[in-house]
Coordinates of N, CA, C and O in Angstrom, one line a residue:
Q100 N 94.4 122.7 94.5 CA 94.2 121.6 94.9 C 93.4 120.9 94.4 O 92.3 121.5 95.5
V101 N 92.5 119.8 94.1 CA 91.2 119.4 94.1 C 90.5 119.0 95.5 O 91.4 118.2 95.6
R102 N 89.2 119.8 96.0 CA 89.0 118.5 96.7 C 88.2 118.2 96.6 O 86.4 119.2 96.6
L103 N 87.6 117.6 97.4 CA 85.7 116.3 97.1 C 85.5 116.0 98.4 O 86.0 115.7 99.6
V104 N 84.1 116.0 98.7 CA 83.3 116.1 99.4 C 81.9 115.2 98.9 O 81.4 115.8 98.5
E105 N 81.9 113.8 99.6 CA 80.6 113.3 98.9 C 79.4 113.4 100.5 O 80.2 113.8 101.4
S106 N 78.6 113.0 100.0 CA 77.2 113.0 100.6 C 76.6 112.4 100.6 O 76.2 112.8 99.5
G107 N 75.3 112.3 101.3 CA 73.8 111.5 100.5 C 73.2 110.0 101.0 O 72.9 110.1 100.7
G108 N 74.4 109.7 101.5 CA 74.6 108.4 101.7 C 73.5 108.0 102.7 O 73.0 108.2 103.5
G109 N 73.9 107.3 102.8 CA 73.1 105.8 104.3 C 71.7 104.1 104.1 O 72.5 104.2 103.8
S110 N 70.9 104.3 105.0 CA 71.5 102.9 105.0 C 69.8 103.4 104.8 O 68.4 103.7 104.8
V111 N 69.2 102.1 103.3 CA 68.3 101.7 102.4 C 67.7 100.4 102.5 O 68.8 99.5 102.4
Q112 N 66.3 100.1 102.1 CA 65.8 98.8 102.1 C 66.8 98.1 99.9 O 66.0 99.4 100.0
A113 N 66.2 97.2 100.2 CA 66.2 97.2 98.7 C 64.8 97.5 97.6 O 63.9 96.9 98.0
G114 N 65.6 97.6 97.4 CA 64.8 98.5 95.7 C 64.8 99.8 96.4 O 63.8 101.1 95.2
G115 N 65.2 100.6 97.4 CA 64.9 101.9 97.3 C 65.9 102.9 96.9 O 66.8 102.3 96.2
S116 N 66.1 104.8 97.0 CA 66.6 105.0 96.8 C 67.5 105.9 96.8 O 66.8 106.5 98.1
L117 N 68.1 106.3 96.7 CA 69.1 107.5 97.1 C 69.9 108.5 96.2 O 70.2 108.0 95.4
R118 N 70.2 109.5 96.9 CA 71.1 110.9 96.1 C 72.3 110.8 96.6 O 72.5 112.1 97.6
L119 N 73.3 110.7 95.8 CA 75.0 111.0 96.5 C 75.0 112.6 96.0 O 74.8 112.5 94.6
S120 N 75.8 113.6 97.1 CA 76.3 114.8 96.0 C 78.4 114.8 96.5 O 78.1 113.5 97.4
C121 N 78.2 115.7 95.4 CA 80.1 115.2 95.6 C 80.0 117.1 95.2 O 79.9 117.4 94.5
V122 N 81.1 117.5 96.4 CA 80.8 119.1 95.3 C 82.7 119.3 95.6 O 82.9 118.8 96.5
V123 N 83.5 119.9 95.1 CA 84.4 119.4 94.1 C 84.6 122.0 94.6 O 83.7 121.9 93.8
S124 N 85.4 121.0 95.0 CA 86.2 122.2 95.2 C 87.9 123.4 95.0 O 88.2 122.0 94.7
P125 N 88.2 123.7 94.3 CA 88.1 125.3 93.8 C 87.0 125.3 92.3 O 85.1 126.1 92.2
V126 N 86.9 123.9 91.8 CA 85.8 123.8 90.7 C 86.6 122.3 89.6 O 87.1 121.4 90.0
M127 N 85.0 122.5 90.0 CA 85.0 121.1 89.4 C 85.4 120.8 87.2 O 85.5 121.7 86.9
N128 N 86.0 119.5 87.3 CA 87.0 118.8 86.3 C 86.0 119.1 85.2 O 85.2 119.1 85.6
T129 N 86.6 119.0 84.3 CA 85.3 118.1 83.2 C 85.0 117.0 83.5 O 84.0 116.8 83.3
C130 N 85.9 116.0 84.0 CA 85.2 114.5 84.0 C 85.3 114.6 85.8 O 86.0 115.6 86.1
I131 N 84.3 113.8 85.6 CA 83.7 114.1 87.6 C 83.5 111.2 87.3 O 82.1 111.6 86.2
G132 N 84.1 111.0 88.4 CA 83.6 110.0 88.1 C 83.2 109.2 89.6 O 83.1 109.9 90.7
W133 N 82.2 108.7 89.6 CA 81.5 107.9 91.3 C 82.4 106.8 91.2 O 82.4 105.4 90.7
F134 N 83.0 106.5 92.0 CA 84.2 104.7 93.2 C 83.3 104.5 93.7 O 82.5 104.9 95.3
R135 N 83.0 103.0 93.8 CA 82.9 102.1 95.0 C 83.5 101.3 95.4 O 84.1 100.7 95.0
Q136 N 84.1 101.3 96.9 CA 84.3 100.3 97.3 C 83.7 99.0 98.8 O 84.0 100.4 99.7
A137 N 83.5 97.6 98.7 CA 83.1 96.9 100.2 C 84.1 96.1 100.8 O 84.9 96.3 99.6
P138 N 84.4 96.4 101.6 CA 85.1 95.7 102.7 C 85.4 94.3 101.7 O 84.9 93.5 101.5
G139 N 86.6 94.2 102.4 CA 86.9 92.9 101.3 C 87.3 93.2 99.7 O 87.5 92.2 98.7
K140 N 86.5 93.9 98.4 CA 87.2 93.8 97.3 C 88.0 95.6 96.6 O 88.0 96.4 97.6
E141 N 88.4 95.0 95.5 CA 88.6 96.3 95.1 C 87.6 97.4 94.7 O 87.4 97.0 94.8
R142 N 88.3 98.6 95.0 CA 87.6 99.4 94.5 C 86.9 100.0 93.2 O 87.8 99.1 92.1
E143 N 86.0 99.8 92.7 CA 85.2 99.7 91.5 C 84.3 101.4 90.6 O 83.9 102.2 91.8
G144 N 85.2 101.1 89.3 CA 84.0 102.6 89.0 C 82.4 102.4 88.4 O 82.2 101.1 88.1
V145 N 81.9 102.7 89.0 CA 80.4 103.0 88.9 C 79.3 103.9 87.9 O 79.5 103.1 86.7
A146 N 80.4 105.5 87.4 CA 80.0 105.8 86.7 C 80.6 106.9 86.8 O 81.0 107.3 87.6
A147 N 80.9 107.3 85.2 CA 81.2 108.7 85.5 C 80.9 109.1 83.5 O 80.3 109.2 83.0
T148 N 81.1 110.8 83.7 CA 80.8 112.1 82.8 C 81.9 112.2 82.9 O 83.0 113.0 83.1
R149 N 82.1 112.1 81.1 CA 82.6 113.6 80.9 C 82.1 114.3 80.0 O 81.8 114.0 78.4
G150 N 82.4 115.6 79.6 CA 81.7 116.4 79.0 C 79.9 116.6 79.1 O 79.0 116.1 79.9
G151 N 79.2 115.8 77.8 CA 78.1 115.1 78.1 C 78.1 114.4 77.6 O 77.0 113.5 77.3
T152 N 79.1 113.3 77.7 CA 79.1 111.4 77.6 C 79.1 110.9 79.2 O 79.8 111.7 79.9
T153 N 78.5 109.6 79.6 CA 78.7 109.1 80.6 C 78.4 108.0 80.3 O 78.5 107.3 79.2
V154 N 79.3 107.0 81.4 CA 79.3 105.6 81.1 C 79.5 105.3 82.1 O 79.7 105.3 83.2
Y155 N 78.9 103.1 82.1 CA 78.8 102.6 83.2 C 79.0 101.7 83.7 O 78.7 100.9 82.3
A156 N 78.7 101.2 84.6 CA 79.1 99.8 85.3 C 78.0 99.8 84.9 O 77.1 98.7 85.2
D157 N 78.6 97.7 84.1 CA 77.4 96.8 83.8 C 75.9 96.7 85.3 O 75.2 96.5 84.9
S158 N 77.2 96.9 86.1 CA 76.3 96.8 87.6 C 75.2 97.0 87.9 O 74.4 96.6 88.5
V159 N 75.3 98.4 87.2 CA 74.2 100.0 87.8 C 73.7 100.6 86.3 O 73.0 101.4 86.3
K160 N 74.1 99.1 85.5 CA 73.0 100.3 84.1 C 71.4 100.5 84.0 O 71.5 99.2 84.9
G161 N 70.6 101.2 84.0 CA 69.5 101.2 84.4 C 69.1 101.4 85.6 O 67.7 102.4 85.6
R162 N 70.4 101.6 86.7 CA 69.6 101.6 88.0 C 70.1 103.3 88.5 O 69.5 104.3 89.4
F163 N 71.6 103.7 88.3 CA 72.4 105.0 88.3 C 71.9 105.5 87.9 O 72.6 105.5 86.2
T164 N 72.2 107.1 87.6 CA 72.9 108.4 87.0 C 74.0 109.2 87.3 O 73.4 109.8 88.4
I165 N 74.3 109.6 86.7 CA 74.8 110.2 87.2 C 75.0 111.8 86.3 O 74.4 111.8 84.9
S166 N 75.3 112.9 87.2 CA 74.2 114.3 86.1 C 75.9 114.9 87.3 O 76.4 114.9 88.3
R167 N 75.1 116.3 86.6 CA 76.1 117.4 87.3 C 75.6 118.2 87.0 O 74.7 118.9 86.2
D168 N 76.2 120.0 88.3 CA 75.9 121.4 88.1 C 77.4 121.8 87.4 O 77.4 121.8 89.5
N169 N 77.3 122.2 87.0 CA 78.8 122.9 86.6 C 78.6 124.3 88.0 O 79.3 125.2 87.9
A170 N 77.1 124.6 87.3 CA 77.2 126.1 88.3 C 77.4 126.3 90.2 O 78.3 126.6 91.1
K171 N 76.6 124.4 90.0 CA 77.8 124.3 91.3 C 78.5 123.9 92.1 O 78.8 123.1 93.6
N172 N 79.2 123.4 90.8 CA 80.8 123.0 91.3 C 80.3 120.9 91.1 O 81.1 121.0 92.7
T173 N 79.2 120.7 91.5 CA 78.6 119.2 92.8 C 78.0 118.2 91.4 O 77.7 119.3 90.8
A174 N 78.6 116.9 91.1 CA 78.3 115.9 90.8 C 77.3 115.1 91.8 O 77.7 115.0 92.6
Y175 N 76.4 114.6 91.0 CA 75.2 114.0 91.8 C 75.4 112.4 91.9 O 75.6 112.0 90.5
L176 N 74.6 111.3 92.3 CA 74.9 110.1 91.3 C 74.4 109.2 92.5 O 73.1 108.9 93.1
E177 N 72.9 110.0 90.6 CA 71.3 109.1 91.2 C 70.9 108.0 90.9 O 70.9 106.8 91.0
M178 N 70.7 106.9 92.1 CA 70.8 105.6 92.6 C 68.9 104.7 93.4 O 69.1 105.3 93.8
N179 N 68.5 104.1 92.0 CA 67.5 104.1 92.1 C 67.3 102.1 91.6 O 68.6 101.7 91.5
N180 N 66.7 101.5 92.9 CA 66.3 100.1 93.2 C 67.5 99.3 93.1 O 68.3 98.4 92.9
L181 N 68.0 100.0 94.2 CA 69.4 99.2 95.4 C 69.3 98.0 95.7 O 68.3 97.8 96.6
K182 N 70.6 97.8 95.4 CA 70.4 96.0 95.7 C 71.1 95.8 97.2 O 72.4 96.4 96.7
P183 N 71.3 95.1 98.0 CA 72.4 94.7 99.0 C 74.0 94.4 98.5 O 74.8 95.1 99.0
E184 N 74.0 94.0 96.8 CA 75.3 94.6 96.4 C 76.1 95.7 96.1 O 77.2 95.6 96.1
D185 N 74.9 96.8 95.5 CA 75.5 98.1 96.2 C 76.2 98.3 97.3 O 76.7 99.9 97.4
T186 N 76.1 97.5 98.7 CA 76.7 98.1 99.2 C 78.0 98.1 98.9 O 78.9 97.1 98.8
A187 N 78.7 99.7 100.3 CA 79.9 100.1 100.1 C 80.1 101.4 100.4 O 79.3 102.2 100.6
M188 N 81.1 101.7 100.8 CA 81.4 102.7 100.1 C 81.7 104.3 99.1 O 82.1 103.9 98.1
Y189 N 80.5 105.3 99.0 CA 81.4 105.3 96.9 C 82.2 106.9 97.6 O 81.9 108.2 98.1
Y190 N 83.1 107.6 96.6 CA 84.0 108.3 96.4 C 83.7 108.4 95.0 O 83.3 107.6 94.0
C191 N 83.4 110.2 95.2 CA 83.7 110.4 93.5 C 85.6 111.2 93.2 O 86.4 111.0 94.2
A192 N 85.3 111.6 92.3 CA 87.1 111.6 92.0 C 87.3 112.1 90.6 O 86.6 112.4 90.0
P193 N 87.6 112.9 90.0 CA 88.3 113.8 88.8 C 88.6 112.5 87.5 O 89.7 112.9 87.6
I194 N 87.9 111.6 87.5 CA 88.2 110.7 87.0 C 87.6 110.4 85.8 O 86.4 109.9 85.9
C195 N 87.9 110.5 84.8 CA 87.4 109.6 83.5 C 86.8 108.7 83.2 O 88.1 108.4 82.9
G196 N 86.0 108.4 82.8 CA 85.9 106.8 82.8 C 85.6 106.0 84.1 O 85.4 106.2 85.3
L197 N 85.9 104.8 84.1 CA 85.8 103.7 85.6 C 87.1 103.6 86.1 O 86.8 102.5 86.9
T198 N 87.9 103.0 85.0 CA 89.4 103.2 85.8 C 90.3 104.3 86.6 O 90.8 104.9 85.9
A199 N 90.6 104.3 87.8 CA 91.2 105.0 88.3 C 92.8 104.9 87.8 O 92.8 103.7 88.4
P200 N 93.3 105.0 87.7 CA 95.2 105.6 87.3 C 95.6 104.8 88.5 O 94.9 105.2 90.3
S201 N 96.4 103.9 88.7 CA 96.9 103.8 90.2 C 97.6 104.7 90.9 O 98.1 104.2 91.9
W202 N 98.1 105.8 90.0 CA 99.0 107.0 90.3 C 97.9 107.5 91.4 O 98.2 108.5 92.6
Y203 N 97.1 107.8 91.7 CA 95.8 108.6 92.1 C 95.9 108.4 93.5 O 95.2 106.7 93.4
N204 N 96.1 108.9 94.7 CA 95.5 108.6 95.7 C 95.0 110.1 96.4 O 95.6 110.2 97.4
S205 N 94.3 111.3 95.9 CA 93.4 111.9 96.2 C 92.0 111.7 96.4 O 91.6 112.9 97.0
W206 N 91.8 110.5 97.2 CA 90.8 109.6 97.7 C 89.6 110.7 99.0 O 90.9 110.6 99.3
A207 N 88.3 111.4 99.0 CA 88.7 111.4 99.9 C 87.3 110.3 100.9 O 88.2 109.1 100.9
Q208 N 87.0 111.2 102.0 CA 86.1 110.0 102.6 C 85.2 109.7 102.1 O 85.2 108.6 103.1
G209 N 85.0 110.2 101.0 CA 83.3 109.0 101.4 C 82.6 109.3 101.4 O 82.0 110.0 102.6
T210 N 80.6 108.6 101.1 CA 79.7 108.8 101.7 C 79.8 106.3 101.5 O 79.6 106.0 100.9
Q211 N 78.8 106.1 102.9 CA 78.3 104.8 103.3 C 76.9 105.4 102.6 O 76.2 105.7 102.8
V212 N 76.5 103.7 101.9 CA 76.5 103.5 101.0 C 75.5 101.9 102.0 O 76.4 100.7 101.2
T213 N 74.3 101.6 102.4 CA 74.0 99.6 102.7 C 72.9 100.1 102.0 O 72.4 100.5 103.0
V214 N 72.7 98.6 101.9 CA 71.6 98.0 101.4 C 70.8 97.0 102.0 O 71.4 96.5 102.1
S215 N 69.6 97.1 102.5 CA 69.5 95.7 103.6 C 68.2 94.5 102.5 O 68.5 96.0 102.0
S216 N 68.2 93.8 102.0 CA 67.4 92.6 102.8 C 66.2 92.7 102.4 O 66.1 92.8 103.6

């Protein structure tokens, strides 16, 4: 069974940056995505990568970058120019694309990102 551990969240001011990490064990899938959920809102896909292909939500294009280090079984989400609306719990998952299947329920604990204005 795949285990995911997210880290790197924190509290920053608007315009700041954070780098999230997702360690996958025992091995990272070809697909890995980042999702987020703000209080009272549905979980949404932020960025995903499959092989050399990446996809981003419109709301984060140009500000967030997803990457991966296969040797370390780790995925990253570099977040720049953060906005208050980016405040959410961030999760990673072995999902191709920005839409999580309805049957997927193996979400890990996530890492909290809080952006103040």
